[in-house]
Structure formats: C-alpha cells, structure tokens
Amino acid sequence: MNASGKYSWQSLPAAQQPSWPDPEALRAAVDELSAFPPLVFAGECDQLRDRLAAVARGEAFLLQGGDCAETFDGVSAAQIDNKLKTLLQMAAVLTYAASVPVVKVGRIAGQYSKPRSNPTETRDGLELPVYRGDSVNGLAFTPESRRPDPERLKRMYHASAATLNLVRAFTTGGYADLRQVHAWNQDFVANSPAGQRYEQLAREIDDALAFMKACGVNPDAFHSVEFFSSHEALVLDYETALTRVDSRTGDLYDVSGHMVWIGERTRQLDGAHVEFASKVRNPIGVKLGPTTTADEALALIDRIDPGREPGRLTFITRMGTGQIRDRLPELVEKVTASGARPVWICDPMHGNTFSASSGHKTRRFDDILDEVKGFFEVHHALGTHPGGIHVELTGDDVTECVGGGDEVLVDHLHQRYESACDPRLNRSQSLDLAFQVAEMYRDY
Ligand code: PEP
Ligand code: CO
C-alpha cells in the first residue's frame, strides 16, 4: 500500500469498470466486503499452483470450464450439480482415455462480471448502459435494471459463497467418488451419442476399479476430487476488497477464487489489471487474442511471472479457428526461447463467435474442435505441451452452440437459449468435446 492507504494498482487506469452512479454507496459496499471472510484459503491457491506446475512440465492437463456469465438466478442446486457432473464426466473421459491427470478448475463461484465491447446499448431509440454481469447490473433492458448497483457486489460474494459451499460438499462428500462414475451420466445426456459412449467408458472404469480393489489398491484419490474455482478478475473494487495478506507469509492473495484471469480487453501492460495480477500470489491466467505480439507476451511474463515459476502463469489463447495456426507458433516459440514455461491452454470459444441467421450469437462445434486441433498441432510441431482447454459450458440441455453429435441446428437455437452472455456448450456437446480432445491428446 502507498501513503494514502491504496494498493499500487488503484492509481492506474482500469479498463472496463462500471460507472457507479453513487460513490458513497460503492464505498459502503466495499467497506462491508473488506470485512467478509475469505472464500478460499491462500494454501489452496498454492496447491493449485503446484498442480499447474505439473501441467507446465507436461505431466498433467488443465480442464477449465463453466458459464460465460454466472447469474444470481442460476445459484440453484440443480444447475450447480449439472455443471459439476459435466466437468467430472469430462475429466473422467480425459483421465481415462488420454491417461493423463486432470486438474479441474471451474469458471464458477465468482464469474459474475463481463467486459463489453460498447459501454451502452440502444434498442428502439432507447440508449442504456450495457449489461456488465450480475455483479454490476441486471440483464433486463430497463433504466432501473441497467443502473450499476454496488449492492450487487455483496450479492456476488454471497452467491459465490453459496456455490462454493455446494461445490465443496459435492467434491469431498462422496458424490465425486469414482464409484459414482455412472451416476454422473444421467438425465438427458445418457441417451445422447456422447452419453452412450461415456456409459461404455464408465463400465471400463468400473472394471478397472474392481480389479484394483481386488489387488488391494484403493487410494483416497478415488473417493474425493480436487476442484478449484476461477473467474475473470474484472471489477477491481470487488477483487481489491477481497485481497488479503496471508498471515503465514505476508503475501497478498485474492481470496475471491483460487485462480483469477485477466481478459483480452484488460491486459494492458500499464493498466490496473496487470498490476493487480502481478501483486497477488494466486495462479494467474491471461487471455491472448489474435492481435497479441510475442513482445507483449514476453512483457506479460516479466510483469506477472518475473521468477519464471512453473504454475504461476497460464496463457489462455483464444485466436479463432482461422488464426490459431498462424498466430500461435510465434508466441510459443519466442516465449519458450526466453526460458519461460507458462501453462498454455486453448480457449476455443471466444475467437469463434458469430451471429446466426436467426439473430442468435452462436458458435459452431466444429470450429471449436478445429481450434483445439490447431492448438495441438502447433504445440506438437514445436515440442511444447498443449496444457489444457478453457471452455464455456453448462450442464443443462441448452441450444446455444450449433453442431455436435446430438446436433443442434440454427433452427433449434431459439428453443433453449438461456445464456446471459456468450453461447455455451450443452452437456452432450461438452462430453463430445472431451472424447475428441482425449483422442487428440493421445495421438500427439
Ligand atoms: C470470457 O472469458 O468470457 C471473455 C470475455 O473472454 P475474452 O476476455 O477472451 O474475450
Ligand atoms: Co464468454
């Protein structure tokens, strides 16, 4: 902190911040948040950094996924349960079919804030502030709903706490026990092509478990699962209020989530977000879009990971299927030549969004798959490790992305389009992706 009691990042320009209409109300909310207990412990963040170090060394694979934007209405047992089942199923597929340990990180319990391309939106001649996520304002297009309200920052904290509580119960209370591998495959997904393929894999896992048990092997790792939370650290009033000094080491941690990332629109080297990321000890992600230069990537490493500590920094590339094979090689090559070993993962979602003829914002499953394929090809050619995937998904049977084995057509998009922001893979599309990524991983 400086003499005025501010952290270094608080005096730098911060992109994508809401214009809070009532500064007093903001201060009151931030004061309250600053006194709330941590959502995660520093030691858990360190543990995730260790796991990510294994990914950086090429010994594990990172699966990071969840909603584009969580919503307060979405904090229900059913929705959280479905999302977790989806991620657990995908992890089981990747672990078994690609024979690689999977580090599981949700875009969950904090993913409530959205960067936007324009500050306002106009409909029928009415111009209102754009929706910036439930942490800031409401999705409904009315002046009241779109007015940024700092009370929402407190709701975000409570929604995150409730979600994380259920996640912790699910993952340690027996539900994530590998013997439940069949139970995760219920509801609509069981009858989809990917669900049927999964059923076969679950039978094989059962046989393998029975065999190991008969041999006297039954480790704890089969009975609970390590699962971590993550979100984009976007609204700095919130993240700063949840930034605390670790009493063990004196280091700063953002205790709003285990891993936080910086988005494509807020990674300015002289901006507040990069400064914030450089000062907290959490594992940090940075999104890299197609305009990223190798010099920018190197400068980000110097700022955020000057000690070149494996697991500290994850580059999340989101180039688009048309650009991944052109844009990624130079970045990976120059970063590797510098001696840095960040985790490289592929976000095949954000470079592949387009408007369908129906007017819906959507993504093609085949584009998503092809970007991941390009990502594997580039890493294979350079001898580096394709460390994981970062996807927007839900456990529900939505129709937001087109394609997949249980094909969603453009004509279906209106049926269940529920995302508050970007289009997500539904459960069978997510499973489908996991099978195909497992094959790519095995083959490269
Ligand atoms: C996101 O992850 O939802 C997002 C906005 O991504 P990006 O910063 O890569 O555009
Ligand atoms: Co998104």
Coordinates of N, CA, C and O and ligand atoms in Angstrom, one line a residue, residues 67-69 107 111 114-115 287 347 349-350 361 363 392 421-423, ligand 2:
D67 N -19.8 -21.4 -17.0 CA -20.6 -20.4 -17.7 C -19.7 -19.2 -18.2 O -18.7 -18.9 -17.6
C68 N -20.2 -18.6 -19.3 CA -19.6 -17.3 -19.6 C -19.9 -16.3 -18.5 O -19.0 -15.7 -18.0
A69 N -21.2 -16.3 -18.1 CA -21.6 -15.4 -17.0 C -22.5 -16.2 -16.1 O -23.5 -16.6 -16.5
R107 N -15.1 -22.4 -14.1 CA -15.5 -20.9 -14.2 C -16.7 -20.8 -13.3 O -17.8 -20.9 -13.8
Q111 N -17.8 -15.9 -11.3 CA -17.8 -15.5 -12.7 C -19.0 -14.6 -13.0 O -19.8 -15.0 -13.8
K114 N -18.7 -9.1 -16.6 CA -18.4 -9.2 -18.0 C -17.8 -7.9 -18.6 O -18.3 -6.9 -18.5
P115 N -16.7 -8.1 -19.4 CA -16.2 -7.0 -20.2 C -17.0 -6.9 -21.4 O -17.6 -7.9 -21.9
K287 N -5.7 -14.0 -21.0 CA -6.2 -14.4 -22.3 C -5.3 -13.7 -23.4 O -5.0 -12.5 -23.2
D347 N -8.5 -21.7 -25.3 CA -9.9 -21.3 -25.2 C -10.5 -21.2 -26.7 O -10.2 -20.3 -27.4
M349 N -13.4 -20.9 -27.7 CA -14.8 -20.3 -27.7 C -14.7 -18.9 -28.2 O -15.5 -18.5 -29.1
H350 N -13.9 -18.0 -27.6 CA -14.1 -16.6 -27.8 C -13.6 -16.1 -29.2 O -13.9 -14.9 -29.5
K361 N -26.4 -15.1 -31.1 CA -25.0 -15.2 -31.0 C -24.6 -16.7 -30.8 O -25.2 -17.3 -29.9
R363 N -21.9 -20.3 -31.7 CA -20.5 -20.9 -32.1 C -20.8 -22.3 -32.7 O -21.7 -23.0 -32.3
E392 N -16.6 -22.6 -22.4 CA -17.8 -22.2 -21.8 C -18.9 -23.2 -22.0 O -19.2 -23.6 -23.1
C421 N -24.8 -14.3 -21.5 CA -23.8 -13.6 -22.3 C -23.4 -14.5 -23.5 O -24.2 -14.5 -24.5
D422 N -22.3 -15.2 -23.5 CA -21.9 -15.9 -24.7 C -22.6 -17.3 -24.7 O -22.9 -17.9 -23.7
P423 N -22.7 -17.9 -25.9 CA -23.2 -19.2 -26.1 C -22.3 -20.3 -25.5 O -21.1 -20.3 -25.8
Ligands
CO2 CO -17.6 -15.5 -22.7

